[in-house]
Coordinates of C-alpha atoms and ligand atoms in Angstrom, one line a residue:
Chain A
X22 CA 5.3 2.7 -14.6
X23 CA 4.2 5.1 -11.9
X24 CA 3.6 3.4 -8.6
X25 CA 0.9 6.0 -7.6
X26 CA -1.0 5.6 -10.8
X27 CA -0.9 1.8 -10.2
X28 CA -2.1 2.2 -6.6
X29 CA -4.9 4.5 -7.8
X30 CA -6.1 1.7 -10.2
X31 CA -5.9 -1.0 -7.5
X32 CA -7.7 1.4 -5.1
X33 CA -10.6 2.2 -7.5
X34 CA -11.1 -1.4 -8.5
X35 CA -11.1 -2.6 -4.9
X36 CA -13.5 0.3 -3.9
X37 CA -16.0 -0.6 -6.7
X38 CA -16.1 -4.2 -5.6
X39 CA -16.5 -3.2 -1.9
X40 CA -19.4 -0.8 -2.7
X41 CA -21.1 -3.5 -4.7
X42 CA -21.3 -5.6 -1.6
X43 CA -21.7 -3.0 1.3
X44 CA -22.9 -5.6 3.8
X45 CA -19.6 -5.8 5.6
X46 CA -19.3 -2.0 5.7
X47 CA -22.6 -1.8 7.4
X48 CA -21.7 -4.6 9.8
X49 CA -18.5 -2.8 10.7
X50 CA -20.6 0.2 11.5
X51 CA -23.3 -1.5 13.5
X52 CA -20.9 -2.8 16.1
X53 CA -19.7 0.6 17.4
X54 CA -23.2 1.9 17.3
X55 CA -24.4 -0.9 19.5
X56 CA -21.6 -0.1 21.9
X57 CA -22.7 3.5 21.8
X58 CA -26.3 2.6 22.6
X59 CA -25.9 -0.3 25.0
X60 CA -22.6 0.5 26.7
X61 CA -22.4 4.3 26.7
X62 CA -25.3 4.8 29.2
X63 CA -23.5 2.5 31.6
X64 CA -20.4 4.5 31.4
X65 CA -22.3 7.7 32.4
X66 CA -22.7 6.2 35.9
X67 CA -19.0 5.3 36.2
X68 CA -17.9 8.8 35.2
X69 CA -18.2 10.0 38.8
X70 CA -15.8 7.3 40.1
X71 CA -12.5 8.5 41.4
X72 CA -9.7 8.0 38.9
X73 CA -12.0 8.6 35.9
X74 CA -10.1 10.9 33.5
X75 CA -11.2 14.5 32.9
X76 CA -13.9 15.2 30.4
X77 CA -17.5 14.0 30.3
X78 CA -18.3 10.3 29.7
X79 CA -18.9 10.7 26.0
X80 CA -15.6 12.6 25.5
X81 CA -13.9 9.6 27.1
X82 CA -15.9 6.9 25.5
X83 CA -16.2 8.0 21.8
X84 CA -12.4 8.3 21.2
X85 CA -12.0 4.8 22.6
X86 CA -14.7 3.5 20.2
X87 CA -12.9 5.3 17.3
X88 CA -9.6 3.5 18.1
X89 CA -11.5 0.3 18.4
X90 CA -13.0 0.8 15.0
X91 CA -9.5 1.6 13.6
X92 CA -8.0 -1.5 15.2
X93 CA -10.7 -4.1 14.4
X94 CA -12.0 -2.6 11.2
X95 CA -8.7 -2.9 9.5
X96 CA -7.3 -6.0 11.3
X97 CA -9.7 -8.3 9.5
X98 CA -9.0 -7.1 5.9
X99 CA -6.4 -9.9 5.5
X100 CA -9.4 -12.4 5.1
X101 CA -10.3 -10.6 2.0
X102 CA -6.8 -10.9 0.6
X103 CA -6.8 -14.6 1.3
X104 CA -10.0 -14.9 -0.7
X105 CA -8.4 -12.9 -3.5
X106 CA -5.4 -15.1 -3.4
X107 CA -7.6 -18.2 -3.7
X108 CA -9.6 -16.9 -6.7
X109 CA -6.3 -16.1 -8.5
X110 CA -6.7 -12.4 -8.5
X111 CA -3.4 -11.7 -6.7
X112 CA -1.5 -13.9 -9.2
X113 CA -3.2 -12.2 -12.1
X114 CA -2.1 -8.8 -10.8
X115 CA 1.4 -10.1 -10.2
X116 CA 2.0 -11.0 -13.8
X117 CA 1.3 -7.4 -14.8
X118 CA 4.2 -4.9 -14.8
X119 CA 2.5 -3.0 -11.9
X120 CA 4.5 -1.8 -8.9
X121 CA 4.4 -4.4 -6.1
X122 CA 4.1 -1.5 -3.6
X123 CA 1.0 -0.4 -5.4
X124 CA -0.7 -3.8 -5.0
X125 CA -0.5 -3.2 -1.2
X126 CA -1.1 0.6 -1.1
X127 CA -4.2 0.5 -3.3
X128 CA -5.9 -2.0 -1.0
X129 CA -4.8 -0.2 2.2
X130 CA -6.2 3.1 0.8
X131 CA -9.5 1.5 0.1
X132 CA -9.7 0.2 3.7
X133 CA -8.8 3.6 5.1
X134 CA -11.5 5.4 3.1
X135 CA -14.1 2.9 4.3
X136 CA -12.8 3.2 7.9
X137 CA -12.9 7.0 7.9
X138 CA -16.4 7.1 6.6
X139 CA -17.5 4.6 9.3
X140 CA -15.8 6.7 11.9
X141 CA -17.6 9.8 10.6
X142 CA -20.9 8.1 10.9
X143 CA -20.0 7.0 14.4
X144 CA -19.1 10.5 15.5
X145 CA -22.3 11.9 14.1
X146 CA -24.4 9.3 15.9
X147 CA -22.4 10.0 19.1
X148 CA -23.3 13.7 18.8
X149 CA -26.9 12.6 18.7
X150 CA -26.4 10.7 21.8
X151 CA -25.0 13.7 23.6
X152 CA -21.3 14.0 22.7
X153 CA -20.0 17.5 22.8
X154 CA -16.4 18.1 21.7
X155 CA -14.3 20.7 19.8
X156 CA -14.4 20.3 16.0
X157 CA -10.7 20.3 15.6
X158 CA -10.4 17.6 18.3
X159 CA -12.9 15.4 16.4
X160 CA -11.1 15.9 13.1
X161 CA -7.8 14.9 14.7
X162 CA -9.5 11.9 16.2
X163 CA -10.6 10.9 12.7
X164 CA -7.1 11.4 11.4
X165 CA -5.8 9.1 14.1
X166 CA -8.3 6.4 13.1
X167 CA -7.1 6.7 9.5
X168 CA -3.4 6.4 10.5
X169 CA -4.2 3.4 12.7
X170 CA -6.1 1.9 9.9
X171 CA -3.1 2.2 7.6
X172 CA -1.0 0.4 10.2
X173 CA -3.4 -2.4 10.9
X174 CA -4.4 -3.0 7.3
X175 CA -0.8 -3.2 6.2
X176 CA 0.1 -5.7 8.9
X177 CA -3.1 -7.7 8.3
X178 CA -2.4 -8.0 4.6
X179 CA 1.3 -9.0 5.2
X180 CA 0.3 -11.6 7.7
X181 CA -2.5 -13.0 5.5
X182 CA -0.1 -13.2 2.5
X183 CA 2.4 -15.2 4.5
X184 CA -0.2 -17.6 6.0
X185 CA -2.4 -17.9 2.9
X186 CA -5.0 -19.7 5.0
X187 CA -8.0 -18.5 7.0
X188 CA -7.5 -21.4 9.4
X189 CA -4.1 -20.1 10.4
X190 CA -5.0 -16.4 10.2
X191 CA -8.1 -16.5 12.4
X192 CA -6.6 -17.9 15.6
X193 CA -3.5 -15.7 15.3
X194 CA -5.8 -12.6 14.9
X195 CA -7.9 -13.6 18.0
X196 CA -4.8 -14.3 20.1
X197 CA -3.4 -10.9 19.2
X198 CA -6.5 -8.7 19.2
X199 CA -8.0 -9.6 22.5
X200 CA -5.1 -8.6 24.8
X201 CA -4.4 -5.5 22.7
X202 CA -8.0 -4.4 23.2
X203 CA -8.2 -5.2 26.9
X204 CA -4.9 -3.5 27.6
X205 CA -5.7 -0.3 25.6
X206 CA -8.3 1.2 27.9
X207 CA -10.8 1.4 25.0
X208 CA -13.8 0.4 27.1
X209 CA -12.9 1.7 30.5
X210 CA -10.0 4.1 31.0
X211 CA -6.8 2.4 32.3
X212 CA -6.6 5.1 35.0
X213 CA -9.3 3.1 36.8
X214 CA -7.0 0.0 36.9
X215 CA -4.9 -1.3 39.8
X216 CA -1.3 -0.3 39.5
X217 CA 0.0 -3.6 38.0
X218 CA -2.7 -3.6 35.3
X219 CA -2.0 0.0 34.5
X220 CA 1.7 -0.6 34.2
X221 CA 1.0 -3.6 31.9
X222 CA -1.2 -1.4 29.7
X223 CA 1.7 1.0 29.2
X224 CA 3.5 -1.7 27.3
X225 CA 0.7 -1.7 24.7
X226 CA 1.4 1.1 22.2
X227 CA -2.3 1.4 21.4
X228 CA -3.1 2.6 24.9
X229 CA -1.1 5.8 24.1
X230 CA -3.2 6.3 20.9
X231 CA -6.4 6.0 23.0
X232 CA -5.2 8.5 25.5
X233 CA -4.0 10.8 22.7
X234 CA -7.4 10.7 21.1
X235 CA -9.1 11.4 24.4
X236 CA -6.9 14.5 24.9
X237 CA -7.9 15.6 21.4
X238 CA -11.6 15.3 22.1
X239 CA -11.0 17.5 25.2
X240 CA -9.3 20.0 22.9
X241 CA -6.2 19.6 25.1
X242 CA -3.6 19.6 22.4
X243 CA -0.9 20.8 24.7
X244 CA -1.2 17.7 26.9
X245 CA 1.7 15.2 26.9
X246 CA -0.8 12.4 26.2
X247 CA -1.8 14.0 22.9
X248 CA 1.8 14.3 21.8
X249 CA 2.6 10.8 22.9
X250 CA -0.4 9.4 21.2
X251 CA 0.3 11.1 17.9
X252 CA 4.0 10.1 17.9
X253 CA 3.1 6.5 18.7
X254 CA 0.4 6.3 16.0
X255 CA 2.9 7.8 13.4
X256 CA 5.7 5.4 14.4
X257 CA 3.3 2.4 14.3
X258 CA 2.2 3.4 10.8
X259 CA 5.8 3.7 9.5
X260 CA 6.6 0.3 11.0
X261 CA 3.4 -1.3 9.7
X262 CA 3.7 0.0 6.2
X263 CA 7.4 -0.9 6.0
X264 CA 6.7 -4.4 7.2
X265 CA 3.8 -4.8 4.8
X266 CA 5.7 -3.5 1.8
X267 CA 8.6 -5.8 2.6
X268 CA 6.4 -8.8 2.8
X269 CA 4.5 -7.9 -0.3
X270 CA 7.7 -7.3 -2.2
X271 CA 9.1 -10.6 -1.1
X272 CA 5.9 -12.7 -1.6
X273 CA 4.9 -11.1 -4.9
X274 CA 8.3 -10.2 -6.5
Chain B
X15 CA 10.4 -16.6 -28.2
X16 CA 11.4 -18.8 -25.3
X17 CA 14.8 -20.3 -24.4
X18 CA 15.3 -22.1 -21.1
X19 CA 18.3 -23.9 -19.8
X20 CA 18.3 -26.3 -16.9
X21 CA 15.2 -24.8 -15.2
X22 CA 14.8 -26.4 -11.8
X23 CA 12.4 -25.9 -8.9
X24 CA 12.5 -27.6 -5.6
X25 CA 9.9 -26.7 -3.0
X26 CA 11.1 -27.0 0.5
X27 CA 8.8 -27.3 3.5
X28 CA 9.0 -28.7 7.0
X29 CA 7.7 -32.0 5.6
X30 CA 10.6 -32.4 3.2
X31 CA 11.3 -31.2 -0.3
X32 CA 9.6 -31.8 -3.6
X33 CA 11.6 -31.6 -6.9
X34 CA 8.7 -30.3 -9.0
X35 CA 10.9 -29.5 -12.0
X36 CA 14.1 -31.3 -12.4
X37 CA 15.8 -29.7 -15.4
X38 CA 13.8 -28.2 -18.3
X39 CA 15.4 -27.0 -21.5
X40 CA 13.2 -25.3 -24.0
X41 CA 13.5 -23.6 -27.3
X42 CA 10.4 -22.2 -28.8
X43 CA 10.2 -20.2 -32.0
X44 CA 7.8 -17.3 -32.5
X45 CA 4.4 -18.3 -34.0
X46 CA 2.3 -21.3 -33.6
X47 CA 0.8 -23.2 -30.7
X48 CA 3.2 -25.0 -28.5
X49 CA 1.9 -27.7 -26.1
X50 CA 3.3 -28.8 -22.8
X51 CA 1.9 -32.3 -22.4
X52 CA 2.1 -34.3 -19.2
X53 CA 0.1 -36.0 -16.5
X54 CA -1.0 -34.1 -13.3
X55 CA 1.9 -33.4 -11.1
X56 CA 4.4 -33.5 -13.9
X57 CA 5.6 -30.0 -13.3
X58 CA 3.7 -28.1 -16.0
X59 CA 2.3 -25.3 -13.8
X60 CA 5.5 -24.9 -11.9
X61 CA 7.5 -24.5 -15.2
X62 CA 4.9 -22.0 -16.5
X63 CA 5.0 -20.0 -13.2
X64 CA 8.8 -19.8 -13.5
X65 CA 8.6 -18.6 -17.1
X66 CA 6.1 -16.0 -16.2
X67 CA 8.2 -14.5 -13.3
X68 CA 5.7 -15.7 -10.6
X69 CA 8.2 -18.2 -9.2
X70 CA 11.9 -17.9 -8.8
X71 CA 13.7 -20.9 -10.3
X72 CA 15.9 -22.8 -7.9
X73 CA 18.4 -23.2 -10.7
X74 CA 18.7 -22.4 -14.4
X75 CA 18.1 -19.5 -16.7
X76 CA 15.6 -18.4 -19.3
X77 CA 14.9 -15.7 -21.8
X78 CA 11.2 -15.0 -22.5
X79 CA 10.0 -12.7 -25.2
X80 CA 13.5 -11.3 -25.5
X81 CA 14.0 -10.5 -21.8
X82 CA 16.1 -12.4 -19.2
X83 CA 13.8 -13.8 -16.5
X84 CA 16.0 -12.8 -13.6
X85 CA 17.6 -9.6 -14.9
X86 CA 14.4 -8.0 -16.3
X87 CA 11.2 -9.6 -14.9
X88 CA 9.2 -6.4 -15.6
X89 CA 10.3 -6.6 -19.3
X90 CA 9.0 -10.1 -19.4
X91 CA 5.7 -9.2 -17.7
X92 CA 5.1 -6.4 -20.2
X93 CA 5.5 -8.7 -23.2
X94 CA 3.5 -11.8 -22.1
X95 CA 0.0 -12.8 -21.2
X96 CA -0.7 -15.5 -18.6
X97 CA -3.8 -17.3 -17.8
X98 CA -3.5 -19.4 -14.8
X99 CA -5.0 -22.8 -14.3
X100 CA -7.4 -21.4 -11.7
X101 CA -8.3 -18.2 -13.6
X102 CA -8.1 -14.9 -11.9
X103 CA -11.3 -12.9 -11.8
X104 CA -13.1 -11.7 -8.6
X105 CA -16.5 -13.3 -8.3
X106 CA -18.2 -10.0 -7.3
X107 CA -16.6 -7.9 -10.1
X108 CA -18.3 -7.0 -13.3
X109 CA -17.0 -8.7 -16.5
X110 CA -16.3 -5.5 -18.5
X111 CA -14.9 -3.7 -15.4
X112 CA -12.5 -6.5 -14.6
X113 CA -11.3 -6.6 -18.2
X114 CA -10.8 -2.9 -18.5
X115 CA -8.9 -2.6 -15.2
X116 CA -6.7 -5.4 -16.3
X117 CA -5.9 -3.5 -19.5
X118 CA -5.1 -0.4 -17.4
X119 CA -2.8 -2.4 -15.2
X120 CA -0.7 -2.8 -18.3
X121 CA -0.6 0.9 -18.8
X122 CA -3.4 1.4 -21.4
X123 CA -5.3 4.6 -21.0
X124 CA -8.9 4.5 -19.9
X125 CA -10.2 5.0 -23.5
X126 CA -7.9 2.4 -25.0
X127 CA -8.8 -0.1 -22.3
X128 CA -12.4 0.4 -23.0
X129 CA -12.0 0.0 -26.8
X130 CA -9.8 -3.0 -26.4
X131 CA -12.2 -4.8 -24.1
X132 CA -15.1 -3.9 -26.4
X133 CA -13.1 -5.6 -29.2
X134 CA -12.2 -8.6 -27.2
X135 CA -15.5 -9.5 -25.6
X136 CA -17.3 -10.3 -28.9
X137 CA -14.2 -12.1 -30.2
X138 CA -14.5 -14.5 -27.2
X139 CA -18.3 -14.8 -27.5
X140 CA -18.8 -12.6 -24.4
X141 CA -20.7 -9.8 -26.2
X142 CA -23.3 -8.2 -24.0
X143 CA -22.0 -9.7 -20.8
X144 CA -20.1 -6.5 -19.7
X145 CA -22.3 -5.7 -16.8
X146 CA -22.8 -9.2 -15.5
X147 CA -21.1 -10.2 -12.3
X148 CA -18.3 -12.8 -12.9
X149 CA -19.9 -15.3 -10.5
X150 CA -23.0 -15.5 -12.7
X151 CA -21.0 -16.7 -15.7
X152 CA -20.9 -20.3 -16.9
X153 CA -17.7 -22.3 -16.7
X154 CA -16.9 -21.8 -20.4
X155 CA -17.7 -18.1 -20.3
X156 CA -15.6 -17.6 -17.2
X157 CA -12.7 -19.4 -18.9
X158 CA -13.0 -17.2 -22.0
X159 CA -13.0 -14.2 -19.7
X160 CA -9.7 -15.4 -18.2
X161 CA -8.3 -15.8 -21.7
X162 CA -9.5 -12.3 -22.7
X163 CA -7.7 -10.9 -19.7
X164 CA -4.5 -12.7 -20.8
X165 CA -4.8 -11.0 -24.2
X166 CA -5.9 -7.6 -23.2
X167 CA -2.6 -5.9 -23.8
X168 CA -2.1 -7.7 -27.2
X169 CA 1.0 -9.7 -26.1
X170 CA 3.0 -11.6 -28.7
X171 CA 3.3 -14.5 -26.4
X172 CA 0.6 -15.9 -24.2
X173 CA 0.8 -18.8 -21.7
X174 CA -2.4 -20.7 -21.1
X175 CA -2.3 -23.2 -18.2
X176 CA -4.8 -26.0 -18.9
X177 CA -7.2 -23.8 -20.9
X178 CA -9.8 -26.5 -21.4
X179 CA -9.7 -28.5 -18.1
X180 CA -13.1 -28.8 -16.6
X181 CA -15.0 -27.7 -19.7
X182 CA -17.6 -29.9 -21.4
X183 CA -16.7 -31.3 -24.8
X184 CA -18.6 -28.6 -26.7
X185 CA -17.0 -25.7 -24.8
X186 CA -13.6 -27.4 -25.3
X187 CA -14.0 -27.6 -29.1
X188 CA -15.1 -24.0 -29.0
X189 CA -12.1 -23.0 -27.0
X190 CA -9.8 -24.8 -29.5
X191 CA -11.3 -22.6 -32.2
X192 CA -10.5 -19.5 -30.2
X193 CA -6.9 -20.6 -29.6
X194 CA -6.5 -21.4 -33.3
X195 CA -7.9 -18.0 -34.3
X196 CA -5.4 -16.4 -32.0
X197 CA -2.5 -18.0 -33.9
X198 CA -4.0 -17.6 -37.4
X199 CA -5.3 -14.0 -37.2
X200 CA -3.0 -12.4 -34.7
X201 CA 0.2 -14.4 -35.1
X202 CA 0.3 -14.8 -31.4
X203 CA 2.6 -17.5 -30.0
X204 CA 0.5 -19.7 -27.7
X205 CA 2.2 -21.8 -25.1
X206 CA -0.4 -24.0 -23.4
X207 CA -0.3 -26.9 -21.0
X208 CA -2.6 -29.9 -21.2
X209 CA -3.0 -33.4 -19.9
X210 CA -5.3 -34.4 -22.8
X211 CA -3.5 -36.2 -25.6
X212 CA -6.3 -35.5 -28.0
X213 CA -5.9 -31.8 -27.3
X214 CA -2.2 -31.8 -27.9
X215 CA -2.7 -33.8 -31.0
X216 CA -5.5 -31.7 -32.5
X217 CA -4.3 -28.2 -31.5
X218 CA -0.5 -28.0 -31.1
X219 CA 2.0 -27.4 -33.8
X220 CA 4.7 -28.5 -31.5
X221 CA 4.7 -30.6 -28.3
X222 CA 7.0 -31.0 -25.4
X223 CA 6.2 -34.1 -23.4
X224 CA 7.0 -33.6 -19.7
X225 CA 7.0 -36.3 -17.0
X226 CA 8.1 -36.2 -13.4
X227 CA 9.8 -32.8 -13.9
X228 CA 11.8 -33.7 -17.0
X229 CA 11.1 -33.2 -20.7
X230 CA 11.1 -36.7 -22.2
X231 CA 10.4 -35.8 -25.9
X232 CA 9.6 -32.9 -28.2
X233 CA 8.5 -32.4 -31.8
X234 CA 5.3 -32.2 -33.9
X235 CA 2.7 -34.8 -33.0
X236 CA 3.6 -36.7 -36.2
X237 CA 7.3 -36.7 -35.4
X238 CA 6.6 -38.0 -31.9
X239 CA 4.5 -40.7 -33.3
X240 CA 7.0 -41.7 -35.9
X241 CA 9.8 -41.7 -33.3
X242 CA 8.1 -44.4 -31.3
X243 CA 6.3 -46.9 -33.6
X244 CA 5.4 -47.0 -37.2
X245 CA 1.9 -46.6 -38.8
X246 CA -0.3 -49.6 -39.0
X247 CA -1.2 -50.7 -42.6
X248 CA -4.1 -53.2 -43.0
X249 CA -5.3 -54.6 -46.3
X250 CA -8.2 -57.1 -46.7
X251 CA -8.0 -59.5 -49.6
X252 CA -11.3 -59.5 -51.5
X253 CA -11.3 -63.0 -52.8
X254 CA -10.3 -64.4 -49.4
X255 CA -8.6 -67.4 -51.0
X256 CA -5.5 -68.9 -49.4
X257 CA -3.4 -68.4 -52.5
X258 CA -4.2 -64.6 -52.8
X259 CA -3.7 -64.1 -49.1
X260 CA -0.3 -65.7 -49.3
X261 CA 0.7 -63.6 -52.3
X262 CA -0.5 -60.5 -50.5
X263 CA 1.5 -61.5 -47.5
X264 CA 4.7 -61.9 -49.6
X265 CA 4.2 -58.5 -51.2
X266 CA 3.6 -56.8 -47.9
X267 CA 6.8 -58.4 -46.5
X268 CA 8.7 -56.9 -49.4
X269 CA 7.9 -53.3 -48.3
X270 CA 11.1 -51.6 -47.1
X271 CA 11.1 -51.4 -43.3
X272 CA 7.9 -53.5 -42.8
X273 CA 7.7 -55.0 -39.3
X274 CA 5.3 -57.0 -37.2
X275 CA 3.6 -58.7 -40.2
X276 CA 0.5 -60.6 -39.2
X277 CA -2.3 -62.3 -41.0
X278 CA -5.7 -62.6 -39.5
X279 CA -8.3 -64.3 -41.8
X280 CA -8.3 -62.3 -45.0
X281 CA -6.6 -59.3 -43.3
X282 CA -2.9 -58.7 -43.8
X283 CA -1.3 -56.1 -41.5
X284 CA 2.1 -54.7 -40.8
X285 CA 3.8 -51.7 -39.3
X286 CA 6.0 -49.3 -41.2
X287 CA 7.5 -45.9 -40.4
X288 CA 5.7 -44.0 -43.2
X289 CA 2.5 -45.9 -43.9
X290 CA 1.2 -43.3 -46.4
X291 CA 4.3 -43.8 -48.6
X292 CA 4.4 -47.6 -48.2
X293 CA 0.8 -47.9 -49.3
X294 CA 1.5 -46.5 -52.8
X295 CA 4.0 -49.2 -53.8
X296 CA 1.9 -51.8 -52.0
X297 CA -1.2 -51.1 -54.1
X298 CA 0.8 -51.0 -57.3
X299 CA 2.4 -54.5 -56.6
X300 CA -0.9 -56.0 -55.5
X301 CA -2.5 -54.7 -58.6
X302 CA 0.2 -56.1 -60.8
X303 CA -0.2 -59.5 -59.1
X304 CA -4.0 -59.3 -59.9
X305 CA -5.1 -59.2 -56.2
X306 CA -8.2 -57.2 -55.5
X307 CA -8.7 -55.6 -52.1
X308 CA -12.0 -55.1 -50.3
X309 CA -10.5 -52.5 -47.8
X310 CA -7.3 -50.6 -47.0
X311 CA -6.5 -48.8 -43.8
X312 CA -3.5 -46.7 -42.6
X313 CA -3.6 -45.9 -38.9
X314 CA -1.2 -43.5 -37.3
X315 CA 0.0 -44.4 -33.8
X316 CA -1.7 -42.3 -31.1
X317 CA 0.0 -40.1 -28.7
X318 CA -1.1 -42.6 -26.1
X319 CA 1.2 -45.1 -27.7
X320 CA 4.0 -42.5 -27.7
X321 CA 3.5 -41.6 -24.0
X322 CA 3.5 -45.2 -22.9
X323 CA 6.6 -45.9 -25.0
X324 CA 8.5 -42.9 -23.6
X325 CA 7.7 -43.1 -20.0
X326 CA 6.7 -46.7 -19.4
X327 CA 3.3 -45.6 -18.0
X328 CA 0.1 -44.4 -19.4
X329 CA -0.8 -40.7 -19.3
X330 CA -3.8 -41.2 -17.0
X331 CA -1.9 -43.3 -14.5
X332 CA -2.8 -42.1 -11.0
X333 CA -4.3 -38.9 -12.3
X334 CA -7.9 -37.8 -12.1
Ligands
LIG27 N1 3.9 -24.5 -3.8 C1 4.2 -25.8 -3.8 N2 4.7 -26.4 -2.7 C2 5.1 -27.7 -2.7 N3 4.9 -28.5 -3.7 C3 4.4 -28.0 -4.8 C4 4.0 -26.7 -4.9 N4 3.5 -26.5 -6.2 C5 3.6 -27.7 -6.8 N5 4.1 -28.6 -6.0 C6 4.4 -30.0 -6.4 O1 5.2 -30.0 -7.5 C7 4.8 -31.1 -8.4 C8 4.4 -30.5 -9.7 O2 3.2 -29.7 -9.6 P1 2.6 -28.9 -10.8 O3 3.7 -28.1 -11.5 O4 1.4 -28.2 -10.3 O5 2.2 -30.1 -11.8 P2 1.2 -30.0 -13.1 O6 0.8 -28.6 -13.3 O7 1.9 -30.7 -14.2 O8 0.0 -30.8 -12.7 C9 3.6 -31.8 -7.7 O9 4.1 -32.9 -7.1 C10 3.1 -30.8 -6.7 O10 2.5 -31.4 -5.6
LIG28 MG1 -1.0 -27.7 -13.4

């Protein structure tokens, strides 16, 4: 049986169920829009501080929000999988001859589509707030969010499938996500940070993705930051999907 | 349809290991309803999950529907249906949608999947519920949807893990009818687990009794009952006089293989392996001796007696 046909089926089933209950899609959107409305104006004042990266405040802030959406939007999808596991849906799919890879891929694709739509709404709202950026930069920013979503969703599903319990998954997620967010420069650029903090943030691969997305929003595709961000995002996706597939194959073989 | 040799499953965790299944041998012919009877925790679900490729056996081999479990799990999956103890439909999904997708997971085209689920829904008394959300179904309806999903690709062999647990008596009787129809009309081999003796007795053509991870007996319900203790034959002497009762007692004692002869008032009772056969000669001899009866009863032993005799404990010990 064809793995991509299978993944398509898993995708469309999952999508239908998500659309039937759009509450969490809306909640996922509301958060970045609140940031835009309640934190964005604050950032305008900081934009004149020495050390603030090039570009206007929105060009710096919106790519950060997009990456945040990619990270958080997809990191929590594992909870849905635990619910599916509990209701017996995963087991029911496992006794079919479907490709095991498709069981993962179909769900990840659903998450990525939801994420990119959310990102699109975010960008359009940001334009209303005053964002001005080259179109190709914005599109590449959206692409980065999608790639990040693939990574995070795969890893989230794999972790959830191993733990099989919300009580174990939630604390792990919190422990991991908070430092990743603080050290990525999503809210305030890390170029404002003292030396030791800046150096620490360089260990966090997601900080490169944020810098890359900012370069894209400036239209600065020749910048080293853009190249580094793209490469890191691609490598993370390969690692995440490989890990996810491995765990799915093992746990569902 | 199924052969298994020495299937074992040991779950290991930090808190020690559990020998859930300690060595199961099975041989199941095609056709009929096969019951896997045992108390909670006996290892029924674990065995079923091994036979359906969901769980890798710690030891042992099995061939299911013509395919080796380890060498060709996909072949097994294609040929069997499985309905887990917990069911497997998403609460937010629509009934018809969930059924059709499940059919397509088995490779049916969109059109075939639609036709098949339109056939199945009324067969399982779910007509008109296509567009209902799964969470709005009653317990019995939901269980029938689970069964429909197990049948959607018309498998020759279907595993049902406790298909009637949690159902009210009426829904249970109704479910039995559906399972019988599956055997009678479609020739499907049904392998089901149960911890209800009445269910195994009423529904299954053949029973495997499992206790503490081991098969302790197998056969038809009648064979199992015969294996353990004979039928109980009771006659009540109409006249009630001591002389008649004594003669009746003598005649009963003369039945080949009669055991545990007792007299209680005008009632003479004894156990014999085939009560239905013994009673023919008994009536003839009593008649010849001029003894009239006011009642006659032949009681088969229950599976409860069987289980107790085989395992030394009652089926409901420590369960539920
Ligand atoms: N995943 C598991 N990990 C550890 N122990 C298990 C697991 N699944 C079942 N068991 C144990 O194996 C035994 C048999 O369980 P099960 O096959 O579910 O019994 P049944 O279906 O007959 O009620 C029980 O003692 C149960 O606690
Ligand atoms: Mg069970």
